[in-house]
Short mmCIF file of C-alpha atoms and ligand atoms in Angstrom, two decimals:
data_model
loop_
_atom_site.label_atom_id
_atom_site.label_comp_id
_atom_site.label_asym_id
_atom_site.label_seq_id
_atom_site.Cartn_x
_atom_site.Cartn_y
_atom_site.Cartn_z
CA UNK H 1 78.88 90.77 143.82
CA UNK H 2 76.48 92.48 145.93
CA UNK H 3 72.99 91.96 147.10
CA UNK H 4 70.79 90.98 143.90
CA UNK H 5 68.13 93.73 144.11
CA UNK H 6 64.23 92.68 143.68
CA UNK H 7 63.43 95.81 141.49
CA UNK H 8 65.62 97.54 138.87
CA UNK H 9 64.75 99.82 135.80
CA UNK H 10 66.31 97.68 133.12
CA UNK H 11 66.92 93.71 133.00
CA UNK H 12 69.81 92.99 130.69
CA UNK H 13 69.46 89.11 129.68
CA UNK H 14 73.18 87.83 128.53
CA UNK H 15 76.48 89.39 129.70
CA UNK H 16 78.38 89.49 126.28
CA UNK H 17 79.65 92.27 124.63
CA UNK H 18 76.18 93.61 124.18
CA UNK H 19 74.75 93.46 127.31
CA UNK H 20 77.68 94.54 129.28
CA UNK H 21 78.33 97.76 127.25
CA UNK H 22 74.43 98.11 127.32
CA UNK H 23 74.69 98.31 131.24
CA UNK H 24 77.39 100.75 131.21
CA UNK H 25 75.70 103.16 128.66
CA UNK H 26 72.91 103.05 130.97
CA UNK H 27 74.73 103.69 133.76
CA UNK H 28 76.77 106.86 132.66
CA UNK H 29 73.37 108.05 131.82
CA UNK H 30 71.72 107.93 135.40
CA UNK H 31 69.86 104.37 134.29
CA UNK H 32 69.44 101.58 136.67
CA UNK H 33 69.89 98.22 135.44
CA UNK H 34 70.96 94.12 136.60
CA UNK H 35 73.14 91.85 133.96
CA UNK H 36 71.85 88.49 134.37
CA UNK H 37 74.65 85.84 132.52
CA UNK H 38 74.05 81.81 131.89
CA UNK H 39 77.95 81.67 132.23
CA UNK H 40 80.70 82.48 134.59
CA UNK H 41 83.02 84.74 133.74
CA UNK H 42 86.03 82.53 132.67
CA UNK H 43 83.87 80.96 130.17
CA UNK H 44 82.82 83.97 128.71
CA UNK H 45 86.54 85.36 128.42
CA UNK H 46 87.61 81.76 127.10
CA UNK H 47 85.28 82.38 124.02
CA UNK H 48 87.97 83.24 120.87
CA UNK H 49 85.85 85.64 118.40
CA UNK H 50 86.03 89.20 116.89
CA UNK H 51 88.91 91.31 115.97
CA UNK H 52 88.09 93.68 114.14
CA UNK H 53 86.96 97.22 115.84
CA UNK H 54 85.00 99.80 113.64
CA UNK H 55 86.66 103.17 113.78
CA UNK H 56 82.54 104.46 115.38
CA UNK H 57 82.82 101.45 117.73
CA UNK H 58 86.53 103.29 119.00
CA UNK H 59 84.84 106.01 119.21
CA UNK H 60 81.70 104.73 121.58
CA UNK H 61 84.21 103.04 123.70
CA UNK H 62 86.05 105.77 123.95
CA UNK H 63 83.38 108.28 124.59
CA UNK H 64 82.15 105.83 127.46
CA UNK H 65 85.97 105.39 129.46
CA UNK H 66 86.21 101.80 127.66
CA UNK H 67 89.24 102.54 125.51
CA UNK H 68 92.12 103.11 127.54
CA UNK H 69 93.83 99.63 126.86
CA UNK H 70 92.67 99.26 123.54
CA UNK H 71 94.27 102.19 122.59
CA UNK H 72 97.08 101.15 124.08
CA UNK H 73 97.23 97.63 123.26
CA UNK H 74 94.91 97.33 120.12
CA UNK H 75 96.72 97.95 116.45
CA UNK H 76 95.31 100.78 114.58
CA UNK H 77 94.87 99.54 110.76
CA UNK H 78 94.52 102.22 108.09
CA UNK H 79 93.64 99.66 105.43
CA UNK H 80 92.85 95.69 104.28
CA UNK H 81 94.22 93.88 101.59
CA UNK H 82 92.59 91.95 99.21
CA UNK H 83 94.46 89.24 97.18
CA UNK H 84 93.36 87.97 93.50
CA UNK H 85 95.45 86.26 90.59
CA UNK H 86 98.60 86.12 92.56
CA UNK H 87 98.16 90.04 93.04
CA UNK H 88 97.48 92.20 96.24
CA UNK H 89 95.51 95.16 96.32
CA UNK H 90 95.96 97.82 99.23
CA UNK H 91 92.53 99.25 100.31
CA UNK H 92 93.85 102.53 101.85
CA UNK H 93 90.88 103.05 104.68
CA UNK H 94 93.49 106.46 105.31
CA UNK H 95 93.22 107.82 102.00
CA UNK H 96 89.92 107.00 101.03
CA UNK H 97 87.90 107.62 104.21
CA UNK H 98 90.00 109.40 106.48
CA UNK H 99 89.07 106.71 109.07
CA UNK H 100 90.63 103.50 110.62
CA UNK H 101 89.65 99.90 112.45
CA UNK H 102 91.30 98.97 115.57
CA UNK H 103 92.70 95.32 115.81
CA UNK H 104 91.57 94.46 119.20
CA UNK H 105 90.22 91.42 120.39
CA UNK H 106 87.22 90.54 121.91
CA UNK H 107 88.88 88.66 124.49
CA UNK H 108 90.18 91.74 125.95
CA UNK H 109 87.55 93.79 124.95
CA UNK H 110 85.08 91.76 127.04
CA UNK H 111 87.83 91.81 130.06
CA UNK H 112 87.40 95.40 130.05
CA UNK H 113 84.13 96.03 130.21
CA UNK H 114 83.80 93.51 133.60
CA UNK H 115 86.47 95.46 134.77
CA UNK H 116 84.59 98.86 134.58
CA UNK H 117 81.00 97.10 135.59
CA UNK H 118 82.83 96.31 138.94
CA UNK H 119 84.19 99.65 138.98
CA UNK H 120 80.54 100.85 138.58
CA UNK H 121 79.04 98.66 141.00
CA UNK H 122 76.66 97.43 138.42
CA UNK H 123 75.57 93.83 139.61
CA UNK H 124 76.27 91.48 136.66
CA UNK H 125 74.78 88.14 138.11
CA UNK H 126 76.71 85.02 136.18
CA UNK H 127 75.99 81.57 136.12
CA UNK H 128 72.16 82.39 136.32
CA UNK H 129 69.98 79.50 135.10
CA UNK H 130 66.67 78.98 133.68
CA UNK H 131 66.01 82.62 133.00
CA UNK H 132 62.59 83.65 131.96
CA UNK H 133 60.51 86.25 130.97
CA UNK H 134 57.08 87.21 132.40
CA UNK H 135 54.54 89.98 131.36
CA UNK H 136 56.76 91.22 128.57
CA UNK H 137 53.67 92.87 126.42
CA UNK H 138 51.84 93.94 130.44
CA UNK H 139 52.40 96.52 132.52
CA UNK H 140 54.84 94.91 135.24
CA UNK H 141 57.73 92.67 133.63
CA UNK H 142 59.54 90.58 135.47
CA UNK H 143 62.69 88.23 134.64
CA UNK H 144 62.95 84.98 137.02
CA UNK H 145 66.29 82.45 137.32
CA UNK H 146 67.90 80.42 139.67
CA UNK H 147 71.23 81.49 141.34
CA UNK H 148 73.30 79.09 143.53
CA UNK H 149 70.30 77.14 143.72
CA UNK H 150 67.81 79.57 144.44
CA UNK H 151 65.38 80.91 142.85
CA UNK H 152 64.89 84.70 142.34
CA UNK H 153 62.87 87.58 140.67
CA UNK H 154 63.67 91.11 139.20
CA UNK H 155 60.94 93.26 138.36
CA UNK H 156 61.47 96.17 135.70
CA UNK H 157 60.81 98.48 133.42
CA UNK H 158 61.85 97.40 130.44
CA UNK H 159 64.09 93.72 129.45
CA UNK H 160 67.04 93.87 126.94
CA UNK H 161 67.37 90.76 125.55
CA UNK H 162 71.05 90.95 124.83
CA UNK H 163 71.34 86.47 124.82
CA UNK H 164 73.04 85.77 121.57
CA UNK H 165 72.01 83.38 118.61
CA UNK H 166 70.67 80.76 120.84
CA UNK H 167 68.47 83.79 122.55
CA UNK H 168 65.90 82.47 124.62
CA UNK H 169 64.54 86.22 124.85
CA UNK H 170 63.42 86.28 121.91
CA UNK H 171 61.00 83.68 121.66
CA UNK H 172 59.05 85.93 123.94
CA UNK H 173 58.29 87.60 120.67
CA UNK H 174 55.19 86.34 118.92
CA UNK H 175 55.48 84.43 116.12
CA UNK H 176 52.61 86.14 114.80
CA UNK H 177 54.60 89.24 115.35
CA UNK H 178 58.17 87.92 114.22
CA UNK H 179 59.75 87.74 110.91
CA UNK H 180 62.98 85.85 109.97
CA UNK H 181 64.99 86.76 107.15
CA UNK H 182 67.52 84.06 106.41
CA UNK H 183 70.59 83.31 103.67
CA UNK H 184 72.86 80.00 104.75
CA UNK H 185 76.17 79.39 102.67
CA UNK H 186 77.50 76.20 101.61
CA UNK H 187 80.61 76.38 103.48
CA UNK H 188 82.53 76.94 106.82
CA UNK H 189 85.31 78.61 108.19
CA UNK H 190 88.26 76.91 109.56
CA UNK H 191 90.12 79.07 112.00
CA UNK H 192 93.21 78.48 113.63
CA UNK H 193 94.98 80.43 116.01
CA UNK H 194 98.95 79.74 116.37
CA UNK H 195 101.66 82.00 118.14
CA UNK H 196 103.51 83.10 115.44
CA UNK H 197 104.53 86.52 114.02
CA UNK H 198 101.62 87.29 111.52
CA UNK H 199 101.76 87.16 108.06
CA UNK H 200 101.35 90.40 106.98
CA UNK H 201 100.94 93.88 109.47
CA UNK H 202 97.06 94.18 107.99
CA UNK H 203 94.45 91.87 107.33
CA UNK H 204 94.74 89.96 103.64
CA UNK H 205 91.56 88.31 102.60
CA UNK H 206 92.23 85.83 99.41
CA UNK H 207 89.74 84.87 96.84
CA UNK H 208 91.12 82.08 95.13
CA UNK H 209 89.91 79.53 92.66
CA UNK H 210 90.29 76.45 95.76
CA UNK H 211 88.33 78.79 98.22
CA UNK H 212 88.94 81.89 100.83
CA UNK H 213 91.30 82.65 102.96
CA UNK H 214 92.15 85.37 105.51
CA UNK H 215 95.02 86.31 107.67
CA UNK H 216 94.20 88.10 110.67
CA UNK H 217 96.39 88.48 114.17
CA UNK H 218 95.93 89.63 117.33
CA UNK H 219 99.58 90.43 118.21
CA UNK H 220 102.79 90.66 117.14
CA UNK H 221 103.23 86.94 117.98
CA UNK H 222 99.55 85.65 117.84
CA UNK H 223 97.98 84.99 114.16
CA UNK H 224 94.69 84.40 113.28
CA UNK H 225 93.76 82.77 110.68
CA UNK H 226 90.98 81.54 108.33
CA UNK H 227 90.64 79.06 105.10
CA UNK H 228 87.08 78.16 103.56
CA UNK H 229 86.04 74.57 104.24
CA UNK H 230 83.41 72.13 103.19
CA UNK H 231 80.04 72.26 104.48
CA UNK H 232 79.62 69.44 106.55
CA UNK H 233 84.07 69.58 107.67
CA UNK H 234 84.61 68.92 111.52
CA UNK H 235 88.35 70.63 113.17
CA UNK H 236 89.01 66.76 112.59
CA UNK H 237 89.50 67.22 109.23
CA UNK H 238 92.00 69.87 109.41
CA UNK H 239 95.05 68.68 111.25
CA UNK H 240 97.28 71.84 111.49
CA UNK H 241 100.08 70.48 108.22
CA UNK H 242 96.04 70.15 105.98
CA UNK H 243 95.50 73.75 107.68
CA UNK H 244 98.81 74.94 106.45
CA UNK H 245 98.97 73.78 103.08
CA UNK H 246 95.32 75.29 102.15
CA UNK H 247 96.25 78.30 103.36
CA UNK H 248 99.75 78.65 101.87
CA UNK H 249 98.19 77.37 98.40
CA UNK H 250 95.74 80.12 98.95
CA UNK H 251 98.23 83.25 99.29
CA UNK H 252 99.82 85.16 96.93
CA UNK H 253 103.20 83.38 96.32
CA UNK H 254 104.77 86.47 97.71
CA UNK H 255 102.50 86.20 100.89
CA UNK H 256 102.79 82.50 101.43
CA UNK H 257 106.63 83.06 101.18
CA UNK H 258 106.74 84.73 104.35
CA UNK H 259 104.28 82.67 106.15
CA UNK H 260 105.71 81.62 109.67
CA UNK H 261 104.02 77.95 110.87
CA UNK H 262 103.18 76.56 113.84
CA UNK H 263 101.18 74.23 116.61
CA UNK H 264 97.82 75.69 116.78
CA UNK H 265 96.53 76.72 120.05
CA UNK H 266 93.04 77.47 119.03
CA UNK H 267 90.72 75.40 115.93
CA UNK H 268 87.21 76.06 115.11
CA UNK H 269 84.72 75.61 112.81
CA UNK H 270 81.91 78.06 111.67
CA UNK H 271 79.03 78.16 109.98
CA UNK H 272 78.43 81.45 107.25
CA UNK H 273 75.39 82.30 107.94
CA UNK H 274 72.93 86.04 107.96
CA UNK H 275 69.51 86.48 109.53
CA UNK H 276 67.96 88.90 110.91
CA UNK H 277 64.91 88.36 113.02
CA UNK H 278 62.15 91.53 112.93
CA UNK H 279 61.10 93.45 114.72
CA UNK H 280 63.36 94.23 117.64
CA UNK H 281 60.72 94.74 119.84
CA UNK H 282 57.99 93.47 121.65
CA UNK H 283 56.14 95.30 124.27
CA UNK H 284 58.92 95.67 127.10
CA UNK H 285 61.27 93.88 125.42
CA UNK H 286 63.77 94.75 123.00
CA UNK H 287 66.59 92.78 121.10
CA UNK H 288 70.06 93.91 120.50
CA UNK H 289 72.84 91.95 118.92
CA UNK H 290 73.73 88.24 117.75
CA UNK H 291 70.09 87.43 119.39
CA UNK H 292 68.84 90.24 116.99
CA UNK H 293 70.54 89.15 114.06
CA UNK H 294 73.65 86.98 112.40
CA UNK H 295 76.40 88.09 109.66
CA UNK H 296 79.14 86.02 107.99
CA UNK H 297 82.19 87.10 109.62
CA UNK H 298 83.72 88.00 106.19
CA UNK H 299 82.75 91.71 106.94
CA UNK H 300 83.99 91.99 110.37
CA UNK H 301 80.40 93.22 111.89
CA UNK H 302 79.18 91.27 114.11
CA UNK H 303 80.62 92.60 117.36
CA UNK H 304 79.94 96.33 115.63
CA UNK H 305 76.25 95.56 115.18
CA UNK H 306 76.13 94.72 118.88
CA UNK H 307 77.48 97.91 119.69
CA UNK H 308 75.92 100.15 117.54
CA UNK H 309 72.31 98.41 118.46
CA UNK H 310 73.43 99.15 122.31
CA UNK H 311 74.21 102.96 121.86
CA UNK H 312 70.41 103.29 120.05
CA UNK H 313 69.11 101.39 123.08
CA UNK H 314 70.64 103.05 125.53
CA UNK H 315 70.09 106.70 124.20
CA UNK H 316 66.23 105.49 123.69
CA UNK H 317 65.62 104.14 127.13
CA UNK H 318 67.54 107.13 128.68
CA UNK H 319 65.67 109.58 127.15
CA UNK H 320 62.60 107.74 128.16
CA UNK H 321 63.93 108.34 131.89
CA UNK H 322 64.93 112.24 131.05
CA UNK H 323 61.46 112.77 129.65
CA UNK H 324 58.98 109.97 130.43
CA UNK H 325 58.01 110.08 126.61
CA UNK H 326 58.80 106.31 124.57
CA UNK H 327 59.11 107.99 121.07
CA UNK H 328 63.00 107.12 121.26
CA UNK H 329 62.02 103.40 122.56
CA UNK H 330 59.23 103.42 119.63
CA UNK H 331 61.75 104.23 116.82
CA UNK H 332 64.29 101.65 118.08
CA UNK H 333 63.65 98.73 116.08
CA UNK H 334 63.42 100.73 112.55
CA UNK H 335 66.61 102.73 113.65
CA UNK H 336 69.48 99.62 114.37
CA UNK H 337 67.25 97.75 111.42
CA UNK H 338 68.18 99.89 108.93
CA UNK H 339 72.57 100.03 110.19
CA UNK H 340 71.65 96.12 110.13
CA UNK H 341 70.56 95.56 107.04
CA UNK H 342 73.66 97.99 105.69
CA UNK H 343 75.69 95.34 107.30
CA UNK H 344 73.93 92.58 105.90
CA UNK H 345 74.22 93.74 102.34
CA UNK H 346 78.06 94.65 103.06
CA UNK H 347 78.37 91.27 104.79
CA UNK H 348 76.96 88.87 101.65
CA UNK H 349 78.85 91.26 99.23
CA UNK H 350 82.37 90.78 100.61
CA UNK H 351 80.90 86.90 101.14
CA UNK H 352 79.73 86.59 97.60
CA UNK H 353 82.72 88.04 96.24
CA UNK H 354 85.49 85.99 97.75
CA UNK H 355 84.30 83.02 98.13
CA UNK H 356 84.27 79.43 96.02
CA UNK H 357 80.55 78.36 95.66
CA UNK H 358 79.73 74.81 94.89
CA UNK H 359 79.34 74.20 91.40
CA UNK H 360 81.41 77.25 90.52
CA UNK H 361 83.97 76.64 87.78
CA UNK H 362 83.87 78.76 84.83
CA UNK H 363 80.31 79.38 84.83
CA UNK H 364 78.35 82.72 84.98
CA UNK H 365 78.94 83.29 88.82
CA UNK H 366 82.59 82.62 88.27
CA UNK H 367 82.89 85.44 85.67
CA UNK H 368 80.92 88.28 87.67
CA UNK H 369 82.95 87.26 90.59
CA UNK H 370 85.99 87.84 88.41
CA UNK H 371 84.76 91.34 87.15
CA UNK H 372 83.98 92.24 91.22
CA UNK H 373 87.43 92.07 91.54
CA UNK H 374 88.77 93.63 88.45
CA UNK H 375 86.69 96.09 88.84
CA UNK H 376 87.65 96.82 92.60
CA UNK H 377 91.64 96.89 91.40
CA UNK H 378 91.04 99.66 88.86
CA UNK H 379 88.16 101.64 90.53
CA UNK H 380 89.46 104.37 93.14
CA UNK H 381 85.69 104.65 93.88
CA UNK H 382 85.08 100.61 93.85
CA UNK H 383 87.88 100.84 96.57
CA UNK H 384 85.98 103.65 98.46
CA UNK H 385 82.79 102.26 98.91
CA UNK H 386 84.36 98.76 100.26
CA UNK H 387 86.50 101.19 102.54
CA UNK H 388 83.66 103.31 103.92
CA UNK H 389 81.56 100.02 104.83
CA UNK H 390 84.51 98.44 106.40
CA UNK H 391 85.27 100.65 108.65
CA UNK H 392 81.93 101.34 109.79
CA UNK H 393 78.89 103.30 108.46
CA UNK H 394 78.13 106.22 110.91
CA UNK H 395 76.15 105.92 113.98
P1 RFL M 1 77.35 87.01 122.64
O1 RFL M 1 78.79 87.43 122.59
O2 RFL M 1 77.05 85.67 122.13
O3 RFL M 1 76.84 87.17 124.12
C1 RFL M 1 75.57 86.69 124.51
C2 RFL M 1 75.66 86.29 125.96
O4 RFL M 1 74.38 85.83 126.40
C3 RFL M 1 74.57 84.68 127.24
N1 RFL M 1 73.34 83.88 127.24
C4 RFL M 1 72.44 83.90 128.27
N2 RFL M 1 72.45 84.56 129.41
C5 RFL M 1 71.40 84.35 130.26
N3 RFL M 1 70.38 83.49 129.98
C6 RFL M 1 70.35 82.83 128.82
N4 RFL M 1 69.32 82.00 128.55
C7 RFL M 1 71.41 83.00 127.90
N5 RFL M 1 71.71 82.49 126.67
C8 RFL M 1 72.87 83.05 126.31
C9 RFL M 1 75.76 83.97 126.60
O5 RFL M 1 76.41 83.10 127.52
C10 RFL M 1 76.63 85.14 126.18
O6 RFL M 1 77.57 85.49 127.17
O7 RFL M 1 76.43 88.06 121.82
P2 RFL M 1 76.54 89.66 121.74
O8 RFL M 1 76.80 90.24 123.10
O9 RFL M 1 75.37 90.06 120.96
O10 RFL M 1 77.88 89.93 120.89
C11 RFL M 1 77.98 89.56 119.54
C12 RFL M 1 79.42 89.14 119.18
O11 RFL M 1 79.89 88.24 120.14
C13 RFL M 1 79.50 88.51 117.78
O12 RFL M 1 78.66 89.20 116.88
C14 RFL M 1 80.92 88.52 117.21
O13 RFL M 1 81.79 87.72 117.94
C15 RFL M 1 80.93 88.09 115.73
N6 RFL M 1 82.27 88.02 115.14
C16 RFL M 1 82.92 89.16 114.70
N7 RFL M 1 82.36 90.37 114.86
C17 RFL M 1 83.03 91.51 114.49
O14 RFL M 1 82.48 92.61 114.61
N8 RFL M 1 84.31 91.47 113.97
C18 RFL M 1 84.95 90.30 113.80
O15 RFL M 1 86.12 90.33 113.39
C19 RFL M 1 84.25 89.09 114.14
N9 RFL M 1 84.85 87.89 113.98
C20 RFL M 1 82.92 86.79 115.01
C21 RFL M 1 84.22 86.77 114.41
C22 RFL M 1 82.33 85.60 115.45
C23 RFL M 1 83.00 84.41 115.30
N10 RFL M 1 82.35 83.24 115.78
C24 RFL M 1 82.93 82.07 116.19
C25 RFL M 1 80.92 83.26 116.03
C26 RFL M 1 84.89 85.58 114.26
C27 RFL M 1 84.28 84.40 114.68
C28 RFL M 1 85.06 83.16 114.44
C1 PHB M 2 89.48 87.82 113.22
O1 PHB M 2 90.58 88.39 113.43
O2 PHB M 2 89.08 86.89 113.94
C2 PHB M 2 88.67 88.26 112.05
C3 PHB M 2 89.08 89.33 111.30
C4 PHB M 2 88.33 89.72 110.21
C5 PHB M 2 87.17 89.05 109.91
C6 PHB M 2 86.73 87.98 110.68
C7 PHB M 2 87.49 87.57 111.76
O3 PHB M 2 86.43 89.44 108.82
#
């Protein structure tokens, strides 16, 4: 890494997917800016999360250089299946949209965007701690931390508070300013990872009456998968044979047939969980993904949401450079708000409708759920309007 510099245009708080692609934008567009990361590097790439790559989010990465091994290595999907009553029903994303998600993860994903901010010579400084804010609603922000033991200072323009769900950036937002919108579910995901040929070669998700399931992959001979859990489960509670049985009981019996076991070499547990925190800005600071806001993964839009928040950032604070006028920087936080709360909705729909819900036998809930799904099987325009959110809303 070279020299930290003492003044930069832009201070991008977390090195994650946001904050890295944030730099890069910036940087193809003539703006100056410093990553500052809590973590190194390695622990960053160890973290096991998204898969699932809008067809817009291609796009971006491709506009920006980002895409040459993810479309070489990624999968292209031109649909989802969804799996109800022993059936399976093929969401064409092809046919009904004309559009497609990439399988890529965000493992590599993440690999490739340090690779091009070295290429750049952007200075991404990791294992940074104790990073705070100063002046953020003045006229001459600064962001202090301590590297290899000593301490430093950055002053800026303008902060991106790119930090994730444990954001510290964001308290720097008033809570006489801030608003949190919040919906917790009552259960968890249990993911394992195993290197085994996957399932299926696209994504099944599984409402049945036990609970969810989904079948994702990352390769031809790495699976990911996914089974609802209790509330308050540990990875304790689900050896791999516990993991295995859920799931299988889970499939169709056609699915489950074909389902190739094995050690897993991955096991976590997470929370379903959507807020949003408003606005996304604050003086000289602005928010952009998981610190922003938090989906379920059952829509696939977390990692999206950080990208499409970056591209609005970036083409905001750019044009402030190009013109020295902040109307882009002013409409930020209503602009990404309004793709969020799409996601939201789409998020808590897709949640709502596969999941079990305590309590939920044969009641009311049970029976709309039911319909959802009926519905969606005989309705070419049911099937549309899940395929146009899935693969991404426009930018
Ligand atoms: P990240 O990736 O959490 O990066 C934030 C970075 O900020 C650093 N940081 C700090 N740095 C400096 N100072 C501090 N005080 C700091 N505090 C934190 C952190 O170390 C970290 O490096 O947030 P970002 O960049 O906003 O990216 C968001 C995505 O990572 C997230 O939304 C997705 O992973 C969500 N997600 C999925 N999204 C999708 O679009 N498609 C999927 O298929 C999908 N599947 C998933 C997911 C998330 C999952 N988990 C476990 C949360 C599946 C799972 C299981
Ligand atoms: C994943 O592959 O990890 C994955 C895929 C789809 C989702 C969530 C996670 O909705």
């Amino acid at each position: 890494m070279s020299e930290i510099a003492k003044k930069t245009q832009v201070v991008i708080v977390g090195g994650g997917p946001a904050g890295s692609l944030l730099a890069l934008l910036l940087h193809l567009q003539g703006v100056e800016s410093v990553v500052i990361e809590l973590r190194s590097r390695d622990h960053v790439l160890g973290r096991v999360r998204a898969g699932v790559i809008e067809y817009g989010s291609g796009a971006t990465l491709r506009e920006a250089g980002l895409a040459g091994r993810m479309d070489r290595e990624g999968f292209v999907h031109d649909g989802v299946n969804l799996a109800f009553n022993d059936q399976l029903l093929h969401i064409d994303f092809k046919r009904l949209t004309g559009k497609h998600v990439i399988i890529y993860g965000q493992t590599q994903l993440q690999r490739d965007l340090y690779d091009a901010i070295d290429t750049a010579g952007i200075t991404l400084v990791d294992e940074a701690e104790g990073v705070d804010l100063h002046d953020v609603d003045g006229g001459s922000p600064r962001v202090t931390f301590v590297h290899d033991g000593i301490e430093r200072e950055i002053s800026c323009d303008y902060i991106a508070g790119c930090d994730g769900v444990h954001s510290a950036t964001r308290d720097h937002i008033p809570d006489s300013v801030r608003q949190r919108f919040e919906r917790l579910y009552p259960f968890v995901w249990v993911g394992l990872l195993s290197e085994t040929p996957p399932v299926r070669d696209e994504l099944i998700y599984a409402n049945h009456p036990d609970g969810f399931a989904l079948c994702s992959m990352r390769n031809e001979n790495l699976s990911r998968y996914y089974v609802q859990g209790s509330a308050e489960d540990t990875t304790d509670d689900w050896p791999d044979d516990r993991f295995w049985e859920t799931l299988k009981a889970r499939l169709p019996r056609a699915v489950s047939d074909r389902l190739v076991t094995g050690p897993s070499v991955e096991k976590l547990v997470t929370p379903l969980r959507s807020w949003v925190s408003e606005p996304l800005r604050h003086g000289r600071l602005f928010l952009a993904g998981d610190a922003a806001h938090i989906v379920p993964p059952t829509g696939a839009k977390g990692l999206n949401l950080a990208i499409s928040d970056v591209v609005y950032l970036a083409d905001a604070l750019a044009g402030f450079y190009a013109t020295g006028h902040e109307t882009g920087l002013e409409e930020y936080s209503d602009r990404a708000l309004s793709r969020v709360w799409k996601a939201v909705r789409f998020s808590w729909w897709m949640t709502s409708t596969m999941h079990r819900f305590p309590g939920m036998s044969n009641d009311f809930d049970r029976r709309l759920q039911k319909t959802e799904l009926e519905y969606l099987f005989s309705s070419e325009n049911g099937q549309r309007s899940m395929a146009e959110n899935y693969v991404g809303l426009p930018l």
